[in-house]
Amino acid sequence: MEFAWTEQDRTHRARIRALLASALPADWQVIARHGPGSREQTLFSLSFCPQLAEAGLLVPHWPREWGGQGGTVWEHFILGEEMWAAGEPRGPQYMNVNWIGPVLMQFGSEAQKARYLPPMAQGRAIWCQGFSEPGAGSDLGSLRTRADRDGDTYVLNGQKIWTSYAGMAETCFLLVRIGGEKAGKAGIAVFLVPMDSPGIEVRAIPSLIGHGDIHEVFFTDVRVPASARLGEPGQGWTIISAALANERVGIPRYALARQVLDDMVGLLQARAGFADPVVRLRAAEAAAACDAARLLVYAVIDARARGIAAEASTARLAVIAADNAVNDFGMEFLPECYHGDGHPALLAHHERAIVTGIAAGAAEIQLNLVAQRRLALPKGA
Amino acid sequence: MRLAFNDDQQMFNAALDQMLGAEASEFRTVAEWGRWDYGTALDATLTENGFFDAAREETLGPVAAAELVMRIAARPVVVECAASALLLPLLDMDLPRPCAVIDGEARVVRFAPEARSVIWLGDRPRAALLPDSAVTPGETIFAFPVGAIDTGALDWRDLAPDPAMVRARWQVALAAELVGALTGGLESVLTHVRDRQQFGRPLGSFQAVQHRLAADAVQLDSARWMVLRAAQTGGTGDAALALGHAQNAALRMIYDLHQFMGAMGLTLEHPLHRFTYRAKMLRTALGGPSAALRAFADNYWGVS
């Protein structure tokens, strides 16, 4: 057991930090204020990701065939940690790198791989994830957007909601139910849908989490060729499971939270507000929450590096607690920083923190999974 | 970053589990409403087989020693292990075990009635042999043997290692013991809620129960990793954080464990109290979570 980084990992991290230091502009915190899905940050990703690609730091963990270097699990993870801590300058493109690309490699046709992977590896592809629907959030298996076969094409009808990045995406990773299939996971398929297809309407939903981040997407008689289907009809759930396995622990949110906590302590120290033992205690508790999350996430990554699929919901819950602990600390002891725009880093973290327990599998779903998988408790009625 | 036990540590853990699975470490009630059961036989087996020397072995080290403490403390019988496994190997003198540690008042010292040596923490850490004549056994509601130590009657010798290092190591040891006790309590409650039927279904199938135990497991798992990290790095900040985090987690968890065990957990015929009452005492050790976490804050961010 060794909790220190290897020389190789330290060098890798230093390279990423050096690149960030030179590539992020002076007003980066303002750009990053509204999160990876905002228009500003998405546009920025189109100039930043090609630089990453140039430096071999966009898809280092991908196989060489698709522009990667066959890097290690830890190298991939360190990259994600540093990017999130920097405010995620890859914008929505982190999805391509982490799971859309790898899932296409696993399930895609040769034509799909040739069409979609190179732009991803060059840092020029914006995707959105068409999963949730008005009637299918946590219960994703009950989704109703449907695809009906008509000769060599499919006709798509239905509605997606809370879709991040849809406003600027070129392609949607869309989950649908094949026409005539019963409710449940078995009838689900994945389509790769160009967002400029006739019949797609995108509407931004004003929200607490950033300008233009979440959307409603309406599909009305949208025609796509059968070749736009990823894998077989009914293979959708297997594909999603593979995607989720790639994203097992989710975003390393504690990395930004821990950094913002240090900023908060700095602000308090500058105004002699850190002498109060209660404030110090609460700061330490928030730091403990970040470290708890970090260690549980590392345990999952370490298992993965050894080829073991570890239960990850425990880590996800700790990440949620960490983001909230830091946000709660700031809002209690530095409330004035949440007015105006003088503290973009705190505001940006706030917007990210309030999403943590909801996006990509609500906290309560994670608690169910921990109860069943980690604690072997009987499934609820 | 490599978070698996090495081969020697895995063999060590497996051998340890064999000893801990023996009948001698099982729960049995104690006469006269006794709240603790010193595992004399287990203590002897572990000592004879050299388990408490793990921290001195290069391929086992403090990580294996911390794991040892966590696993022993998860058993219903109680054995002095934290000081033996993690403090004694740090010292340049050969002290007999069991070893009591005065880390607060000398009138209530855990394991004093069983101990053959004592370490006195503080600005000037010292150690002494502990004859029975210097100990007055005490009464307590906590599930440990405790006693008062007549410090004036002992022949103290100063310890060579840096006091901050000794203290950090003791924080790790206490955190490991606390995580172990909570682990034992959680296991015993999990068995109960899987089996116990109410309203025609197992208690553990209710989300009201599942979610709280799941949240407890998150805290416990992370506390366990913090213990292992602090044992491995030897850092003072890591040690303070490990103890503070475990002590913070204990409060909510002790409540939940008793809630889900219901009236059965109020009896001395069920082992739950052994774990929770050890945990209740350990969560106040060295000033409790606020002291440990503020020490972390001082260490990390500076004093003001």
PDB file of C-alpha atoms in Angstrom, chain B residues 106-258:
ATOM      1  CA  ALA B 106      -4.611   9.221  35.016  1.00  0.00           C
ATOM      2  CA  ARG B 107      -7.647   8.271  37.077  1.00  0.00           C
ATOM      3  CA  VAL B 108      -9.499   6.637  34.147  1.00  0.00           C
ATOM      4  CA  VAL B 109      -7.089   4.733  31.925  1.00  0.00           C
ATOM      5  CA  ARG B 110      -8.284   2.082  29.501  1.00  0.00           C
ATOM      6  CA  PHE B 111      -6.786  -1.377  30.049  1.00  0.00           C
ATOM      7  CA  ALA B 112      -4.986  -0.316  33.233  1.00  0.00           C
ATOM      8  CA  PRO B 113      -6.124  -3.443  35.152  1.00  0.00           C
ATOM      9  CA  GLU B 114      -4.740  -5.725  32.413  1.00  0.00           C
ATOM     10  CA  ALA B 115      -1.637  -3.760  31.468  1.00  0.00           C
ATOM     11  CA  ARG B 116       1.959  -4.573  32.378  1.00  0.00           C
ATOM     12  CA  SER B 117       3.364  -1.323  31.068  1.00  0.00           C
ATOM     13  CA  VAL B 118       2.154   2.230  30.601  1.00  0.00           C
ATOM     14  CA  ILE B 119       2.918   5.125  28.278  1.00  0.00           C
ATOM     15  CA  TRP B 120       2.169   8.658  29.435  1.00  0.00           C
ATOM     16  CA  LEU B 121       1.614  11.011  26.508  1.00  0.00           C
ATOM     17  CA  GLY B 122       2.013  14.764  26.689  1.00  0.00           C
ATOM     18  CA  ASP B 123       4.756  17.295  26.085  1.00  0.00           C
ATOM     19  CA  ARG B 124       7.258  14.827  27.540  1.00  0.00           C
ATOM     20  CA  PRO B 125       6.171  11.303  26.586  1.00  0.00           C
ATOM     21  CA  ARG B 126       7.316   8.756  29.162  1.00  0.00           C
ATOM     22  CA  ALA B 127       6.939   5.049  29.792  1.00  0.00           C
ATOM     23  CA  ALA B 128       7.116   2.734  32.799  1.00  0.00           C
ATOM     24  CA  LEU B 129       6.492  -0.821  33.883  1.00  0.00           C
ATOM     25  CA  LEU B 130       3.109  -1.086  35.557  1.00  0.00           C
ATOM     26  CA  PRO B 131       2.872  -3.280  38.670  1.00  0.00           C
ATOM     27  CA  ASP B 132      -0.618  -4.256  39.867  1.00  0.00           C
ATOM     28  CA  SER B 133       0.034  -2.271  43.035  1.00  0.00           C
ATOM     29  CA  ALA B 134      -0.051   0.999  41.058  1.00  0.00           C
ATOM     30  CA  VAL B 135      -3.524   0.342  39.604  1.00  0.00           C
ATOM     31  CA  THR B 136      -6.932   0.762  41.201  1.00  0.00           C
ATOM     32  CA  PRO B 137      -9.564  -0.894  38.993  1.00  0.00           C
ATOM     33  CA  GLY B 138     -12.504   1.399  38.271  1.00  0.00           C
ATOM     34  CA  GLU B 139     -16.174   1.224  37.401  1.00  0.00           C
ATOM     35  CA  THR B 140     -17.388   2.516  34.057  1.00  0.00           C
ATOM     36  CA  ILE B 141     -20.370   2.308  31.745  1.00  0.00           C
ATOM     37  CA  PHE B 142     -17.975   2.014  28.795  1.00  0.00           C
ATOM     38  CA  ALA B 143     -17.111  -1.490  27.598  1.00  0.00           C
ATOM     39  CA  PHE B 144     -13.426  -1.390  28.533  1.00  0.00           C
ATOM     40  CA  PRO B 145     -11.559  -2.422  31.652  1.00  0.00           C
ATOM     41  CA  VAL B 146     -10.431   0.879  33.217  1.00  0.00           C
ATOM     42  CA  GLY B 147      -8.440   1.823  36.236  1.00  0.00           C
ATOM     43  CA  ALA B 148      -6.682   4.664  38.023  1.00  0.00           C
ATOM     44  CA  ILE B 149      -2.889   4.707  37.806  1.00  0.00           C
ATOM     45  CA  ASP B 150      -0.773   6.038  40.624  1.00  0.00           C
ATOM     46  CA  THR B 151       1.733   7.870  38.440  1.00  0.00           C
ATOM     47  CA  GLY B 152       3.847   8.858  41.440  1.00  0.00           C
ATOM     48  CA  ALA B 153       4.602   5.215  42.197  1.00  0.00           C
ATOM     49  CA  LEU B 154       6.195   4.431  38.849  1.00  0.00           C
ATOM     50  CA  ASP B 155       9.739   4.587  37.529  1.00  0.00           C
ATOM     51  CA  TRP B 156       9.294   6.704  34.381  1.00  0.00           C
ATOM     52  CA  ARG B 157      11.730   6.867  31.498  1.00  0.00           C
ATOM     53  CA  ASP B 158      11.526   9.527  28.796  1.00  0.00           C
ATOM     54  CA  LEU B 159      10.789   8.330  25.272  1.00  0.00           C
ATOM     55  CA  ALA B 160      13.278   9.157  22.547  1.00  0.00           C
ATOM     56  CA  PRO B 161      10.943   9.799  19.580  1.00  0.00           C
ATOM     57  CA  ASP B 162       9.625  13.269  18.843  1.00  0.00           C
ATOM     58  CA  PRO B 163       6.472  13.915  20.960  1.00  0.00           C
ATOM     59  CA  ALA B 164       4.537  15.069  17.869  1.00  0.00           C
ATOM     60  CA  MET B 165       5.330  11.802  16.131  1.00  0.00           C
ATOM     61  CA  VAL B 166       4.266   9.733  19.142  1.00  0.00           C
ATOM     62  CA  ARG B 167       1.047  11.678  19.394  1.00  0.00           C
ATOM     63  CA  ALA B 168       0.309  11.299  15.677  1.00  0.00           C
ATOM     64  CA  ARG B 169       0.886   7.570  15.900  1.00  0.00           C
ATOM     65  CA  TRP B 170      -1.478   7.378  18.887  1.00  0.00           C
ATOM     66  CA  GLN B 171      -4.119   9.298  16.941  1.00  0.00           C
ATOM     67  CA  VAL B 172      -3.888   6.697  14.182  1.00  0.00           C
ATOM     68  CA  ALA B 173      -4.088   3.889  16.748  1.00  0.00           C
ATOM     69  CA  LEU B 174      -7.200   5.368  18.379  1.00  0.00           C
ATOM     70  CA  ALA B 175      -8.814   5.991  15.002  1.00  0.00           C
ATOM     71  CA  ALA B 176      -8.103   2.386  13.998  1.00  0.00           C
ATOM     72  CA  GLU B 177      -9.629   1.074  17.214  1.00  0.00           C
ATOM     73  CA  LEU B 178     -12.691   3.260  16.748  1.00  0.00           C
ATOM     74  CA  VAL B 179     -13.152   2.231  13.117  1.00  0.00           C
ATOM     75  CA  GLY B 180     -12.852  -1.393  14.233  1.00  0.00           C
ATOM     76  CA  ALA B 181     -15.487  -1.022  16.945  1.00  0.00           C
ATOM     77  CA  LEU B 182     -17.870   0.684  14.515  1.00  0.00           C
ATOM     78  CA  THR B 183     -17.247  -2.027  11.936  1.00  0.00           C
ATOM     79  CA  GLY B 184     -18.133  -4.713  14.476  1.00  0.00           C
ATOM     80  CA  GLY B 185     -21.286  -2.826  15.406  1.00  0.00           C
ATOM     81  CA  LEU B 186     -22.303  -2.331  11.774  1.00  0.00           C
ATOM     82  CA  GLU B 187     -21.787  -6.024  10.958  1.00  0.00           C
ATOM     83  CA  SER B 188     -23.893  -7.056  13.905  1.00  0.00           C
ATOM     84  CA  VAL B 189     -26.708  -4.677  12.922  1.00  0.00           C
ATOM     85  CA  LEU B 190     -26.566  -5.742   9.266  1.00  0.00           C
ATOM     86  CA  THR B 191     -27.042  -9.376  10.292  1.00  0.00           C
ATOM     87  CA  HIS B 192     -30.000  -8.318  12.404  1.00  0.00           C
ATOM     88  CA  VAL B 193     -31.801  -6.221   9.787  1.00  0.00           C
ATOM     89  CA  ARG B 194     -31.323  -8.908   7.134  1.00  0.00           C
ATOM     90  CA  ASP B 195     -32.962 -11.531   9.367  1.00  0.00           C
ATOM     91  CA  ARG B 196     -35.458  -9.677  11.495  1.00  0.00           C
ATOM     92  CA  GLN B 197     -38.935  -9.685   9.941  1.00  0.00           C
ATOM     93  CA  GLN B 198     -41.483  -6.990  10.738  1.00  0.00           C
ATOM     94  CA  PHE B 199     -44.571  -6.063   8.722  1.00  0.00           C
ATOM     95  CA  GLY B 200     -43.943  -9.262   6.773  1.00  0.00           C
ATOM     96  CA  ARG B 201     -40.528  -8.305   5.397  1.00  0.00           C
ATOM     97  CA  PRO B 202     -36.949  -7.919   6.567  1.00  0.00           C
ATOM     98  CA  LEU B 203     -36.270  -4.657   8.403  1.00  0.00           C
ATOM     99  CA  GLY B 204     -33.316  -4.120   6.094  1.00  0.00           C
ATOM    100  CA  SER B 205     -35.585  -3.929   3.042  1.00  0.00           C
ATOM    101  CA  PHE B 206     -37.042  -0.599   4.213  1.00  0.00           C
ATOM    102  CA  GLN B 207     -35.418   2.413   2.585  1.00  0.00           C
ATOM    103  CA  ALA B 208     -35.650   4.335   5.859  1.00  0.00           C
ATOM    104  CA  VAL B 209     -33.213   1.782   7.265  1.00  0.00           C
ATOM    105  CA  GLN B 210     -31.181   1.222   4.101  1.00  0.00           C
ATOM    106  CA  HIS B 211     -30.379   4.843   3.451  1.00  0.00           C
ATOM    107  CA  ARG B 212     -29.119   5.545   6.936  1.00  0.00           C
ATOM    108  CA  LEU B 213     -26.967   2.441   7.045  1.00  0.00           C
ATOM    109  CA  ALA B 214     -25.645   3.235   3.570  1.00  0.00           C
ATOM    110  CA  ALA B 215     -24.730   6.759   4.658  1.00  0.00           C
ATOM    111  CA  ASP B 216     -23.001   5.272   7.715  1.00  0.00           C
ATOM    112  CA  ALA B 217     -21.070   2.858   5.495  1.00  0.00           C
ATOM    113  CA  VAL B 218     -19.775   5.779   3.413  1.00  0.00           C
ATOM    114  CA  GLN B 219     -18.419   7.452   6.530  1.00  0.00           C
ATOM    115  CA  LEU B 220     -16.971   4.238   7.887  1.00  0.00           C
ATOM    116  CA  ASP B 221     -15.296   3.223   4.631  1.00  0.00           C
ATOM    117  CA  SER B 222     -13.696   6.618   4.263  1.00  0.00           C
ATOM    118  CA  ALA B 223     -12.588   6.599   7.903  1.00  0.00           C
ATOM    119  CA  ARG B 224     -10.937   3.240   7.265  1.00  0.00           C
ATOM    120  CA  TRP B 225      -8.995   4.615   4.283  1.00  0.00           C
ATOM    121  CA  MET B 226      -7.918   7.631   6.307  1.00  0.00           C
ATOM    122  CA  VAL B 227      -6.541   5.319   8.987  1.00  0.00           C
ATOM    123  CA  LEU B 228      -4.559   3.314   6.445  1.00  0.00           C
ATOM    124  CA  ARG B 229      -3.247   6.447   4.777  1.00  0.00           C
ATOM    125  CA  ALA B 230      -2.196   8.009   8.071  1.00  0.00           C
ATOM    126  CA  ALA B 231      -0.485   4.758   9.079  1.00  0.00           C
ATOM    127  CA  GLN B 232       1.391   4.616   5.807  1.00  0.00           C
ATOM    128  CA  THR B 233       2.447   8.267   5.470  1.00  0.00           C
ATOM    129  CA  GLY B 234       3.109   8.989   9.140  1.00  0.00           C
ATOM    130  CA  GLY B 235       1.967  12.579   8.524  1.00  0.00           C
ATOM    131  CA  THR B 236       0.690  14.593  11.499  1.00  0.00           C
ATOM    132  CA  GLY B 237      -2.083  16.196   9.438  1.00  0.00           C
ATOM    133  CA  ASP B 238      -3.197  12.819   8.093  1.00  0.00           C
ATOM    134  CA  ALA B 239      -3.275  11.396  11.630  1.00  0.00           C
ATOM    135  CA  ALA B 240      -5.356  14.263  13.043  1.00  0.00           C
ATOM    136  CA  LEU B 241      -7.766  14.039  10.130  1.00  0.00           C
ATOM    137  CA  ALA B 242      -8.125  10.268  10.508  1.00  0.00           C
ATOM    138  CA  LEU B 243      -9.014  10.542  14.174  1.00  0.00           C
ATOM    139  CA  GLY B 244     -11.291  13.578  13.806  1.00  0.00           C
ATOM    140  CA  HIS B 245     -13.161  12.105  10.869  1.00  0.00           C
ATOM    141  CA  ALA B 246     -13.693   8.751  12.602  1.00  0.00           C
ATOM    142  CA  GLN B 247     -14.799  10.457  15.814  1.00  0.00           C
ATOM    143  CA  ASN B 248     -17.224  12.663  13.901  1.00  0.00           C
ATOM    144  CA  ALA B 249     -18.663   9.676  12.031  1.00  0.00           C
ATOM    145  CA  ALA B 250     -19.122   7.717  15.248  1.00  0.00           C
ATOM    146  CA  LEU B 251     -21.814   9.930  16.763  1.00  0.00           C
ATOM    147  CA  ARG B 252     -24.435   9.480  14.094  1.00  0.00           C
ATOM    148  CA  MET B 253     -23.486   5.874  13.532  1.00  0.00           C
ATOM    149  CA  ILE B 254     -23.803   4.818  17.166  1.00  0.00           C
ATOM    150  CA  TYR B 255     -27.293   6.305  17.207  1.00  0.00           C
ATOM    151  CA  ASP B 256     -28.326   4.506  14.018  1.00  0.00           C
ATOM    152  CA  LEU B 257     -26.929   1.155  15.149  1.00  0.00           C
ATOM    153  CA  HIS B 258     -28.946   1.224  18.356  1.00  0.00           C
TER     154      HIS B 258
END
